[in-house]
PDB file of C-alpha atoms in Angstrom:
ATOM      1  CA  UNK A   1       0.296  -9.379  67.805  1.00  0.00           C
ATOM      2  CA  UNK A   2       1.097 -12.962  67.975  1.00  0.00           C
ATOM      3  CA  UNK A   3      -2.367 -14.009  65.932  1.00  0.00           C
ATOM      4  CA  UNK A   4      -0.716 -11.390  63.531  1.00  0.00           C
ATOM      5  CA  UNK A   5       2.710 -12.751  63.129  1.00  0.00           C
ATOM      6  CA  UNK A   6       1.797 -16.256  62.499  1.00  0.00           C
ATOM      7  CA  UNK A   7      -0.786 -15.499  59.442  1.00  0.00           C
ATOM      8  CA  UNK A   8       2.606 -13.815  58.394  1.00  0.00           C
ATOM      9  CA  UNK A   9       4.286 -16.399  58.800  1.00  0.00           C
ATOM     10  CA  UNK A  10       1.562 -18.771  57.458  1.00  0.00           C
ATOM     11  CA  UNK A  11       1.502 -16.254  54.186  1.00  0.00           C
ATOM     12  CA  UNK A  12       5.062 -16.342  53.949  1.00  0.00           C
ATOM     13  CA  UNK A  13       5.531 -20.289  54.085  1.00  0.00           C
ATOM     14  CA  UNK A  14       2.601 -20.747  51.664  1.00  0.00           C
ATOM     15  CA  UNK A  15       4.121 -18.389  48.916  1.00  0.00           C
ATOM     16  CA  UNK A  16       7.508 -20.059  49.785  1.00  0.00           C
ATOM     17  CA  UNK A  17       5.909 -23.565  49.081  1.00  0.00           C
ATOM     18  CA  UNK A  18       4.538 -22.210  45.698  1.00  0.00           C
ATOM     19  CA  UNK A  19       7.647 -21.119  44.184  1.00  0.00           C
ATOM     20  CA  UNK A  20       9.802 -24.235  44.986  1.00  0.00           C
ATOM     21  CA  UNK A  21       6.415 -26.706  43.652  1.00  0.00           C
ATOM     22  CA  UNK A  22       6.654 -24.478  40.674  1.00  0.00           C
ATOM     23  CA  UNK A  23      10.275 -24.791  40.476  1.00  0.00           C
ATOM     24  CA  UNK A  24      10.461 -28.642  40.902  1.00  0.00           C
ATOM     25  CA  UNK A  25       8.339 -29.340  37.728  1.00  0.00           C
ATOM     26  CA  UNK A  26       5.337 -30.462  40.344  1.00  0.00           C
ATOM     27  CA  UNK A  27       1.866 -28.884  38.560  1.00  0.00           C
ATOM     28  CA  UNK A  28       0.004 -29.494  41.293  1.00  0.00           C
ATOM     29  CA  UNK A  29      -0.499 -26.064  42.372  1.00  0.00           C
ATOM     30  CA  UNK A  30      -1.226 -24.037  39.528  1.00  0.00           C
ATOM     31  CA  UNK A  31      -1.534 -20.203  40.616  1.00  0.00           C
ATOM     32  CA  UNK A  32      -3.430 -19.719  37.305  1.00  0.00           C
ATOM     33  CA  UNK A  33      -5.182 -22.221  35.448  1.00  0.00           C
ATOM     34  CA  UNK A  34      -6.787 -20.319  32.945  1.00  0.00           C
ATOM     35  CA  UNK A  35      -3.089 -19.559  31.702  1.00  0.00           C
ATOM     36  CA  UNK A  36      -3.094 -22.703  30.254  1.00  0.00           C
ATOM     37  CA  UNK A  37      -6.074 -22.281  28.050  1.00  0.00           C
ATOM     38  CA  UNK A  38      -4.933 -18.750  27.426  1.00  0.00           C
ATOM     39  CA  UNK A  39      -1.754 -20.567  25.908  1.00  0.00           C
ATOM     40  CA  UNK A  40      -3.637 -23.153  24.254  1.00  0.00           C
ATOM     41  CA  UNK A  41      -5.881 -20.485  22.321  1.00  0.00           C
ATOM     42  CA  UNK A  42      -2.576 -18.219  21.283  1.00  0.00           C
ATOM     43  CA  UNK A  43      -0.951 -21.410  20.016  1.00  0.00           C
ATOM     44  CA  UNK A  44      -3.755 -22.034  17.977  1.00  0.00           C
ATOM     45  CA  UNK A  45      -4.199 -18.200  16.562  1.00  0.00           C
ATOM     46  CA  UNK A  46      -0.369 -18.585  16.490  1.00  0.00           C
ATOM     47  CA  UNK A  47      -0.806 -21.653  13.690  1.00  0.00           C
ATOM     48  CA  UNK A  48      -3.635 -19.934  11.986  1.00  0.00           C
ATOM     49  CA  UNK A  49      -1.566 -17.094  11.077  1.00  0.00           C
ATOM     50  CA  UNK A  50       1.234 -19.110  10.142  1.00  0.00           C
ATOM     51  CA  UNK A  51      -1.015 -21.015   7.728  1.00  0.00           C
ATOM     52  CA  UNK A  52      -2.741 -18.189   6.341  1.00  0.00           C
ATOM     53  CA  UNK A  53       0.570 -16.624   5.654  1.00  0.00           C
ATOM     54  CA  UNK A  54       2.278 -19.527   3.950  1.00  0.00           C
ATOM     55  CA  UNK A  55      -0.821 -19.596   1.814  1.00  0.00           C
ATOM     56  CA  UNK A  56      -0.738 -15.866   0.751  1.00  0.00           C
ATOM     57  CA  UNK A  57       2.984 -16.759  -0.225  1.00  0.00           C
ATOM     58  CA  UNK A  58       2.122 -19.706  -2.260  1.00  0.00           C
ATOM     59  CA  UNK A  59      -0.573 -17.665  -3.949  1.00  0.00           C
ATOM     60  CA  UNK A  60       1.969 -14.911  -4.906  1.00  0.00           C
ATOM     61  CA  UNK A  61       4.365 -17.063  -5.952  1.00  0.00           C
ATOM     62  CA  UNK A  62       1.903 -18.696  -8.467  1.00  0.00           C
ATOM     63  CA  UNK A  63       0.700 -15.827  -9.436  1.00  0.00           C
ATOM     64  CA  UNK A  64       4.094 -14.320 -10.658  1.00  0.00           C
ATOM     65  CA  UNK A  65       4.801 -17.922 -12.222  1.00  0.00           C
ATOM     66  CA  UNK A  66       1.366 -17.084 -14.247  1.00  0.00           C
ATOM     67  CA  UNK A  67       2.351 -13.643 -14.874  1.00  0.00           C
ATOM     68  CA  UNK A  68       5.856 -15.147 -16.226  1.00  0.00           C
ATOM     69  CA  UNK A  69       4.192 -17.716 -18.082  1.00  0.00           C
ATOM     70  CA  UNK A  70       1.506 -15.565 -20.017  1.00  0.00           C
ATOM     71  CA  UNK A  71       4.376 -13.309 -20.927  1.00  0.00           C
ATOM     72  CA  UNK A  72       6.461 -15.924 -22.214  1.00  0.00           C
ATOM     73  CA  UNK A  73       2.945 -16.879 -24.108  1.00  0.00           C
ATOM     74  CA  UNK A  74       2.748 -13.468 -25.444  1.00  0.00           C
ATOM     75  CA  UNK A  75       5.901 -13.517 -26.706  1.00  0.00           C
ATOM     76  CA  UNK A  76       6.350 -16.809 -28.461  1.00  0.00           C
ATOM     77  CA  UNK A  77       2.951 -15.915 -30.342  1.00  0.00           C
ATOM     78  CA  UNK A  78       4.183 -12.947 -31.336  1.00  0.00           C
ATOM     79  CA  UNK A  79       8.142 -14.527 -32.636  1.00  0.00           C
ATOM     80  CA  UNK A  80       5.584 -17.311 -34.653  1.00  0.00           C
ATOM     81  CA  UNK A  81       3.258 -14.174 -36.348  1.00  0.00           C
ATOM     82  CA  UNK A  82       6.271 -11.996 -37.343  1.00  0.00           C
ATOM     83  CA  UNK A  83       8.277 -15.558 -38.240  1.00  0.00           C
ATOM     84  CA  UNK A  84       4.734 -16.468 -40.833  1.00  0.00           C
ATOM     85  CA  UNK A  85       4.948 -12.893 -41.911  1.00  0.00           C
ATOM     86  CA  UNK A  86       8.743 -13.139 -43.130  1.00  0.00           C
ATOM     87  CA  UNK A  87       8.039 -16.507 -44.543  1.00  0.00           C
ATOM     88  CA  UNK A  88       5.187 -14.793 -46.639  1.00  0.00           C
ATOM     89  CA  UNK A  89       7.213 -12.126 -47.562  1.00  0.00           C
ATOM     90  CA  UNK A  90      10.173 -14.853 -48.803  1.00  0.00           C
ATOM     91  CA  UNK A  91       7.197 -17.059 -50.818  1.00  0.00           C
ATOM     92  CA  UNK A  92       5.809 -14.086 -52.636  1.00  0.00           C
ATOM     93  CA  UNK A  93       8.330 -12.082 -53.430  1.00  0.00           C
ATOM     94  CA  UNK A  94       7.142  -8.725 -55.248  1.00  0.00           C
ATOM     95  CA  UNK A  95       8.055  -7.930 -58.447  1.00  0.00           C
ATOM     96  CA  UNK A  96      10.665  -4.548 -58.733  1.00  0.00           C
ATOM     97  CA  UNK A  97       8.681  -1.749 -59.006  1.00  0.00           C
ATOM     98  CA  UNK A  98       9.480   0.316 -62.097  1.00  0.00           C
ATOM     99  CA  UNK A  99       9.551   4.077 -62.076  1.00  0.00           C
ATOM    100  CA  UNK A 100       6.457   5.855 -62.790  1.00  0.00           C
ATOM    101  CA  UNK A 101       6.814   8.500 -65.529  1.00  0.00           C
ATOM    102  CA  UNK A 102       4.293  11.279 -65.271  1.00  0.00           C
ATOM    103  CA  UNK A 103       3.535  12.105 -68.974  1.00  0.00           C
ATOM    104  CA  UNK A 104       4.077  15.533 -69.671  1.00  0.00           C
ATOM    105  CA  UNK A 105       1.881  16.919 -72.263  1.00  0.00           C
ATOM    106  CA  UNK A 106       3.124  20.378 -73.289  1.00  0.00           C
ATOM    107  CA  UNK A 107      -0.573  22.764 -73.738  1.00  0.00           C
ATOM    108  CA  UNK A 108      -0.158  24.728 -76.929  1.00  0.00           C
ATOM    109  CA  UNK A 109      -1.034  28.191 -76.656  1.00  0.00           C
ATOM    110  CA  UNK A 110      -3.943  29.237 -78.759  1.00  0.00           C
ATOM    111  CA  UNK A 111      -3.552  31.546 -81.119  1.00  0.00           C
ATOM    112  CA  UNK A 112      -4.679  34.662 -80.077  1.00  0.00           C
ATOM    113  CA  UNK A 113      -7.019  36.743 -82.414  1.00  0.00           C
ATOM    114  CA  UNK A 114      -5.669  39.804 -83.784  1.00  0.00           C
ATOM    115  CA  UNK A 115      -6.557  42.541 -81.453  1.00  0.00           C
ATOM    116  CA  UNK A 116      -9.012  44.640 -84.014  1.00  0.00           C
ATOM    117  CA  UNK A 117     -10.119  48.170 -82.788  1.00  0.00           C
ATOM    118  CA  UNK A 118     -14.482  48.030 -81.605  1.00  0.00           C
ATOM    119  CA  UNK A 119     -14.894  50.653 -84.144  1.00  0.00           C
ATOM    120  CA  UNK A 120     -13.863  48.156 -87.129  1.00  0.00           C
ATOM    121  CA  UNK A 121     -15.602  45.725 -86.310  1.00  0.00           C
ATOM    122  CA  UNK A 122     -18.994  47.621 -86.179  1.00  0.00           C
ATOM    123  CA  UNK A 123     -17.895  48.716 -89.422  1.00  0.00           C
ATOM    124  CA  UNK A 124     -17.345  45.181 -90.597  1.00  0.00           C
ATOM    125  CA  UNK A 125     -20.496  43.659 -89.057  1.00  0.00           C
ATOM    126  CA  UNK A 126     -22.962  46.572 -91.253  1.00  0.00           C
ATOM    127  CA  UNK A 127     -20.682  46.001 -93.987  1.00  0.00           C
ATOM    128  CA  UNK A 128     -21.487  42.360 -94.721  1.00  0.00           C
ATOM    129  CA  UNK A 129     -24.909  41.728 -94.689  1.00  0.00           C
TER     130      UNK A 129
END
């Protein structure tokens, strides 16, 4: 019981002398050291990301400045095109159209032969030779 109680005792002092190391800044004992490379590796995945996100950011941001700028492009083309068009129209201007007059011809109705009976004009056709 004794041999018992002091590797309690021995546990308890050593944990004891851990936390107040730990507490007084002193990295001597270091209950994990493979914490620190842990850290080391997070920090660096932690910088990564933070890069790789300010990038996608800038790329956005330039993109929508391209988008901006194209449509400004777009537009200005098409102010100079309908500006040239209205100039063209003021250089040249048409003369006024006059009024196109159909002609109207008026269609004279044939005289229509006297209606002569068949039978007279048997007669008429035997008669003159």
């Amino acid at each position: 019981m004794k041999i018992a109680a002091a590797s309690i005792g021995l546990t308890l002092a050593g944990i004891v002398y851990a936390h107040t190391a730990l507490a007084d800044g002193n990295n001597a004992i270091d209950p994990i050291p493979e914490l620190k490379d842990i850290e080391k590796v997070a920090a660096e995945q932690e910088a990564a990301i933070r890069a790789q996100s300010e990038a996608l950011e800038k790329a956005q941001q330039e993109k929508a400045a391209a988008e901006k700028a194209a449509t400004e492009a777009l537009e200005k083309q098409k102010a100079a095109k309908l500006a040239e068009e209205a100039q063209q129209k003021q250089v040249t201007p048409t003369p006024p159209a006059k009024p196109h007059k159909k002609k109207v011809t008026k269609k004279v109705a044939a005289k229509q032969p006297e209606k002569v009976s068949p039978w007279l004009e048997q007669e008429r056709r035997y008669s003159y030779p």
